[in-house]
PDB file of C-alpha atoms in Angstrom:
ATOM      1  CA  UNK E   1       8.997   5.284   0.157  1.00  0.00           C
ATOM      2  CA  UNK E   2       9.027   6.387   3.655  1.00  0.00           C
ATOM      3  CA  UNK E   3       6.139   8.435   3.173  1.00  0.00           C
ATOM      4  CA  UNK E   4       3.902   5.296   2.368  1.00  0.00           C
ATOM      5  CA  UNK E   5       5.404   3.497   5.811  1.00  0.00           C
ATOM      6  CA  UNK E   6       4.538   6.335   7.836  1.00  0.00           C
ATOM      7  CA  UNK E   7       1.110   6.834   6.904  1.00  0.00           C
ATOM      8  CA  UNK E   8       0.542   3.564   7.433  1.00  0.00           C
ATOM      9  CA  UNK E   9       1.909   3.346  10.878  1.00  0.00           C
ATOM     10  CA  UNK E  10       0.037   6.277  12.125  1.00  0.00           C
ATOM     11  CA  UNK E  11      -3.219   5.046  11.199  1.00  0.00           C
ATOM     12  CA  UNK E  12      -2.301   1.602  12.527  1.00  0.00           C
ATOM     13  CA  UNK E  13      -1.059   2.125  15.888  1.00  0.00           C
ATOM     14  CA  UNK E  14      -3.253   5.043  16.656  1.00  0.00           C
ATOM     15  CA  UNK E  15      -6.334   2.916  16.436  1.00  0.00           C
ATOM     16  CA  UNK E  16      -5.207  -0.904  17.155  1.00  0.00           C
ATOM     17  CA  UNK E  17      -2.624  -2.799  18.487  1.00  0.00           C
ATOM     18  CA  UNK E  18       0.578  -2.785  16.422  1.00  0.00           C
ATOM     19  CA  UNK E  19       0.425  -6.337  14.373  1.00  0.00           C
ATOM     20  CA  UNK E  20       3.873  -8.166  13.483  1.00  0.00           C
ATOM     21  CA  UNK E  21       3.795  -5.975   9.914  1.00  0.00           C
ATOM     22  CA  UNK E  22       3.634  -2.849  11.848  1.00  0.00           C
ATOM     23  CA  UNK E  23       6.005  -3.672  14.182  1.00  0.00           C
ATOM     24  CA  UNK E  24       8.898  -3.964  11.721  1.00  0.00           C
ATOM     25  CA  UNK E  25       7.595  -0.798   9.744  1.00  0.00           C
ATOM     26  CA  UNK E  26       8.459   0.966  12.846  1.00  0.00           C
ATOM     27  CA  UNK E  27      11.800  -0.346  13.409  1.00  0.00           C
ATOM     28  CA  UNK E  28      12.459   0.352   9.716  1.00  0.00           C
ATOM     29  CA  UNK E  29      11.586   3.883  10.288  1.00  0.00           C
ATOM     30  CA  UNK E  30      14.273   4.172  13.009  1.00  0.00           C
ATOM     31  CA  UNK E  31      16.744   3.195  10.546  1.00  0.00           C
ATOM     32  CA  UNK E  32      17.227  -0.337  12.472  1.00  0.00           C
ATOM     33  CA  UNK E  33      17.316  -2.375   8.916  1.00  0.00           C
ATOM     34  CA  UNK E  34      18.999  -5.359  10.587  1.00  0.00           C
ATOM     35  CA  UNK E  35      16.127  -5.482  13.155  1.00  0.00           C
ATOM     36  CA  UNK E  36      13.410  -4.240  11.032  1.00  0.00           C
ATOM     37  CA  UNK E  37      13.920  -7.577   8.731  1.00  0.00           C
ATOM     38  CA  UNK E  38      13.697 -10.615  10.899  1.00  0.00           C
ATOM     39  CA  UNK E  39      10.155  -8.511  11.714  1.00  0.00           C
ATOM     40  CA  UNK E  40       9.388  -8.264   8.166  1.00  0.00           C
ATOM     41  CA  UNK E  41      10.058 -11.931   8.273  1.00  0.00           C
ATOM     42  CA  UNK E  42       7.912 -12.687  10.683  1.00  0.00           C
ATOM     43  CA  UNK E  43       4.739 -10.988   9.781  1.00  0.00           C
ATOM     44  CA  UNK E  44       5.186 -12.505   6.523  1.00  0.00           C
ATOM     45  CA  UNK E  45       5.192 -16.029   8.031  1.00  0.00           C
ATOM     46  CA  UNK E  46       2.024 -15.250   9.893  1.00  0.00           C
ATOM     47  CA  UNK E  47       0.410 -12.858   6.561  1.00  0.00           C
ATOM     48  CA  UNK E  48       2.014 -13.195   3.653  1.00  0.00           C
ATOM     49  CA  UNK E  49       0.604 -10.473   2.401  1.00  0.00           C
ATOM     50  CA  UNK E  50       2.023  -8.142  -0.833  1.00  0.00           C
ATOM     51  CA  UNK E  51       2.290  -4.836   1.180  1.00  0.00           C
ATOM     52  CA  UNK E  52       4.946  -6.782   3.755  1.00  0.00           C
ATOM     53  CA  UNK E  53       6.118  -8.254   0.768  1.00  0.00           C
ATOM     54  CA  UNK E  54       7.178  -4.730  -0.674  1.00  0.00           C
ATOM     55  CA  UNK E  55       8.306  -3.214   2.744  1.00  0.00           C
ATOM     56  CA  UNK E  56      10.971  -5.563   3.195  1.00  0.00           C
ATOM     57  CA  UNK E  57      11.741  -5.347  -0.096  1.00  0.00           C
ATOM     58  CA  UNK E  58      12.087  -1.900   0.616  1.00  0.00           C
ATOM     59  CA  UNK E  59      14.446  -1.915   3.674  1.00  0.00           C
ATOM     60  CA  UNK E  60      16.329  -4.476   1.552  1.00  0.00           C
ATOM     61  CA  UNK E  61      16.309  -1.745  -0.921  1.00  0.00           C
ATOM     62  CA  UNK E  62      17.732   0.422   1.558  1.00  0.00           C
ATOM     63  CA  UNK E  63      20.561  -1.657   2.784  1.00  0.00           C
ATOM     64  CA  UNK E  64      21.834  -2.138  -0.752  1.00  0.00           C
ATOM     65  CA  UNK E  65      20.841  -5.388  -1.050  1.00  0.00           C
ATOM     66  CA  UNK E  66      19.264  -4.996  -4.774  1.00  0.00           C
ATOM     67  CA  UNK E  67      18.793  -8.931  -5.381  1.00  0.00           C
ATOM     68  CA  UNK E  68      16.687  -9.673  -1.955  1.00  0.00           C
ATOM     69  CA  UNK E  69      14.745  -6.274  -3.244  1.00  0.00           C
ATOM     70  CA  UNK E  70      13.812  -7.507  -6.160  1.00  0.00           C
ATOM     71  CA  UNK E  71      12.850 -10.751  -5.082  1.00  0.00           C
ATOM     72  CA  UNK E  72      10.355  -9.245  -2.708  1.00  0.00           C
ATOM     73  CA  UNK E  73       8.843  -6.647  -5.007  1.00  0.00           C
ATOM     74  CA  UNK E  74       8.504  -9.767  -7.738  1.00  0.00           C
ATOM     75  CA  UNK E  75       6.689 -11.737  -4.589  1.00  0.00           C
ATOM     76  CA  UNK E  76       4.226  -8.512  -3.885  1.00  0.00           C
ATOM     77  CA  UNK E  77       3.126  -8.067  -7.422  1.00  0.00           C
ATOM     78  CA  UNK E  78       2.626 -11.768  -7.534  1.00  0.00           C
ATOM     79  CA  UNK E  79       0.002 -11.431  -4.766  1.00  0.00           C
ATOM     80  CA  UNK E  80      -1.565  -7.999  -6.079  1.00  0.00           C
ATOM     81  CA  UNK E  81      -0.055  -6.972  -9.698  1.00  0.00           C
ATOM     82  CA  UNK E  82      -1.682  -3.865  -9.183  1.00  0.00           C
ATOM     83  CA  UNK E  83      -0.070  -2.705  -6.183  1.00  0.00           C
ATOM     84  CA  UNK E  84       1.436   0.635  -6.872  1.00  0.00           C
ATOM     85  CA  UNK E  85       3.727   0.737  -3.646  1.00  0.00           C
ATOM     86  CA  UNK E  86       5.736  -2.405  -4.941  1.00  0.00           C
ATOM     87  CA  UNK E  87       5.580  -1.451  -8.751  1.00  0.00           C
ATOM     88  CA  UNK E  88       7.036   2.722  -7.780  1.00  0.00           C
ATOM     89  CA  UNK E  89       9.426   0.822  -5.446  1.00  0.00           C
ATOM     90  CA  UNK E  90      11.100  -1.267  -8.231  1.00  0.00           C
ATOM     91  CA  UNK E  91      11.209   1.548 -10.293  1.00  0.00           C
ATOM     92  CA  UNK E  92      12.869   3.637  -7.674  1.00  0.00           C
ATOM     93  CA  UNK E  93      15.498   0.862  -7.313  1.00  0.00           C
ATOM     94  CA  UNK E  94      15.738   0.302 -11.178  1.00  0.00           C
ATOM     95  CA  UNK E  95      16.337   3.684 -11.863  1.00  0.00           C
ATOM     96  CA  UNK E  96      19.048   4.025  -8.900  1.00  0.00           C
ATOM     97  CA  UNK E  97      20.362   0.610 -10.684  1.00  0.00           C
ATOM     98  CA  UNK E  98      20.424   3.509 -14.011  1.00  0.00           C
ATOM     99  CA  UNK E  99      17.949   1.219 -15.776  1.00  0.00           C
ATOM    100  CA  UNK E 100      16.064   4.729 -16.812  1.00  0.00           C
ATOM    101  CA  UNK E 101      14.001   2.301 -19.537  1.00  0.00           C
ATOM    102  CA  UNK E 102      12.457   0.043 -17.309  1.00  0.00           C
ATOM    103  CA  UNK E 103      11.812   2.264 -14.308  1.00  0.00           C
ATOM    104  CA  UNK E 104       9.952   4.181 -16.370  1.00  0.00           C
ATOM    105  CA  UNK E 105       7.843   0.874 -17.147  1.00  0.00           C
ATOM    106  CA  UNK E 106       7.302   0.239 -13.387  1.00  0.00           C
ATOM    107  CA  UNK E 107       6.906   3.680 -12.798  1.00  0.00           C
ATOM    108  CA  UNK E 108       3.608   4.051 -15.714  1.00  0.00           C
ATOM    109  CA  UNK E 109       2.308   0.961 -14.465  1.00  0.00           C
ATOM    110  CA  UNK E 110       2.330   2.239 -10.843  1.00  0.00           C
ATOM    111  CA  UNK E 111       0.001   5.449 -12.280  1.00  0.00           C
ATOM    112  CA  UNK E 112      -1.820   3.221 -14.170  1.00  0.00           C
ATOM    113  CA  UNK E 113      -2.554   1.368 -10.835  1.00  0.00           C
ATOM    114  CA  UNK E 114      -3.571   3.982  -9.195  1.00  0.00           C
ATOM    115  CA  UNK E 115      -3.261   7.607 -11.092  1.00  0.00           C
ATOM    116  CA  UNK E 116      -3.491   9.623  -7.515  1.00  0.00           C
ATOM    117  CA  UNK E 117      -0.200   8.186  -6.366  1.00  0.00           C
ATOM    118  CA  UNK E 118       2.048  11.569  -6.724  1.00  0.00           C
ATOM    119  CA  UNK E 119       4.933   9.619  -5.698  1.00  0.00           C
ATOM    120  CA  UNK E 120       4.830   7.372  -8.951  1.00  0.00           C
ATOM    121  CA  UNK E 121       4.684  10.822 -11.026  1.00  0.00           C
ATOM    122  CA  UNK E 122       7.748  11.966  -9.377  1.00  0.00           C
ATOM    123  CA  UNK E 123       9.414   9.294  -9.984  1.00  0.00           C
ATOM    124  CA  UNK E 124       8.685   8.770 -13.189  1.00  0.00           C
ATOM    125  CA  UNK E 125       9.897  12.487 -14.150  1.00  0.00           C
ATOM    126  CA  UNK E 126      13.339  11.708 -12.596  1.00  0.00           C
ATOM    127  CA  UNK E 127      13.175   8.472 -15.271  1.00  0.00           C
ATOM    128  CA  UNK E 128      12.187  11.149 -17.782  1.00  0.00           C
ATOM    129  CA  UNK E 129      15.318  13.913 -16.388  1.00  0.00           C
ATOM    130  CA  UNK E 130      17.615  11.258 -16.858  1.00  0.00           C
ATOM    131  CA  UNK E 131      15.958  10.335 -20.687  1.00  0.00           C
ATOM    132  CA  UNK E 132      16.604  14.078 -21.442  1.00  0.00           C
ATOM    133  CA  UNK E 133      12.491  14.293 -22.211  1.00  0.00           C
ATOM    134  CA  UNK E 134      12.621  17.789 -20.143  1.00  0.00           C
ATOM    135  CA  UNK E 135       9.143  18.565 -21.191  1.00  0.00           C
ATOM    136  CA  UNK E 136       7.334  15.040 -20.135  1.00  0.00           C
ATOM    137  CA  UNK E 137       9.855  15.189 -16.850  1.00  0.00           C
ATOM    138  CA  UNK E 138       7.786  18.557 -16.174  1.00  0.00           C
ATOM    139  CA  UNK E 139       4.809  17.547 -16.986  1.00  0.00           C
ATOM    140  CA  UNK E 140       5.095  14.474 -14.478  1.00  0.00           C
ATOM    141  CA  UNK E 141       6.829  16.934 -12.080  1.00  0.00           C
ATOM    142  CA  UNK E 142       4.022  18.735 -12.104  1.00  0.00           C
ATOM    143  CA  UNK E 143       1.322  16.438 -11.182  1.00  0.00           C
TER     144      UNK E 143
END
C-alpha cells in the first residue's frame, strides 16, 4: 500500500505545492498515524475525493482500526467503484481479517479495474496460498 502513497507523493511535491491530501500522505509515510489522520481529515473536508478516502482508510488500516477502514474504503468506492487502490486495500485488510473468500473478490475486482496493477495480483495469490489453489497462487504470483 505504501508503494501507491509514495509514488504519489513524489510526483506531487516534486512539481507543485504539497495540497492538504499530500500533506497527510507524508506524515503517514513517517509512521505518524495519529498525525497523518486529522490531515486525512482535513483534505477530505476541503476534496472529498475517493483516493483520500482510501488513504485514510489505509492508515486506519494500519493502526488496527478495521471498522474506520472499512468505512473509508466503502466511502472511496462509492465515489469511484472502479478504483483499484481502495478495492486491493480492502482485500488486503479482509484477508489479514482471514476472510480468504472475499479478499479474493476485492482482490479480482481490483484487476478487473485495472489489470496492470501488480499489487492486486500479489495479493490475490496470497488469497489463493491461503485457499491451497498453489497453481492459480503461482500463476497470480507470477504476473
Amino acid at each position: 500500500m505504501l508503494v501507491a502513497l509514495c509514488s504519489q507523493l513524489y510526483i506531487s511535491v516534486c512539481f507543485s505545492s504539497p495540497t492538504a491530501s499530500e500533506k497527510a500522505i507524508e506524515v503517514h509515510l513517517q509512521g505518524k498515524l495519529h498525525l497523518a489522520i486529522p490531515l486525512y481529515d482535513e483534505a477530505l473536508k476541503k476534496n472529498p475525493d475517493s483516493l483520500t478516502y482510501c488513504y485514510r482508510g489505509m492508515a486506519y488500516s494500519d493502526m488496527q482500526n478495521d471498522k474506520l477502514a472499512l468505512q473509508d474504503f466503502a466511502s472511496g468506492l462509492q465515489l469511484n467503484a472502479k478504483n483499484e487502490i481502495c478495492l486491493n486495500s480492502r482485500g488486503v485488510l479482509l484477508m489479514r481479517q482471514k476472510k480468504n473468500e472475499e479478499a479474493f473478490q476485492e482482490n479480482t475486482q481490483a484487476i478487473a479495474s485495472n489489470p496492470k496493477y501488480a499489487f492486486a495480483y500479489g495479493n490475490r495469490g496470497q488469497t489463493l496460498i491461503h485457499k491451497k489453489l498453489y497453481d492459480q497462487a503461482i500463476e497470480d504470483l507470477s504476473m
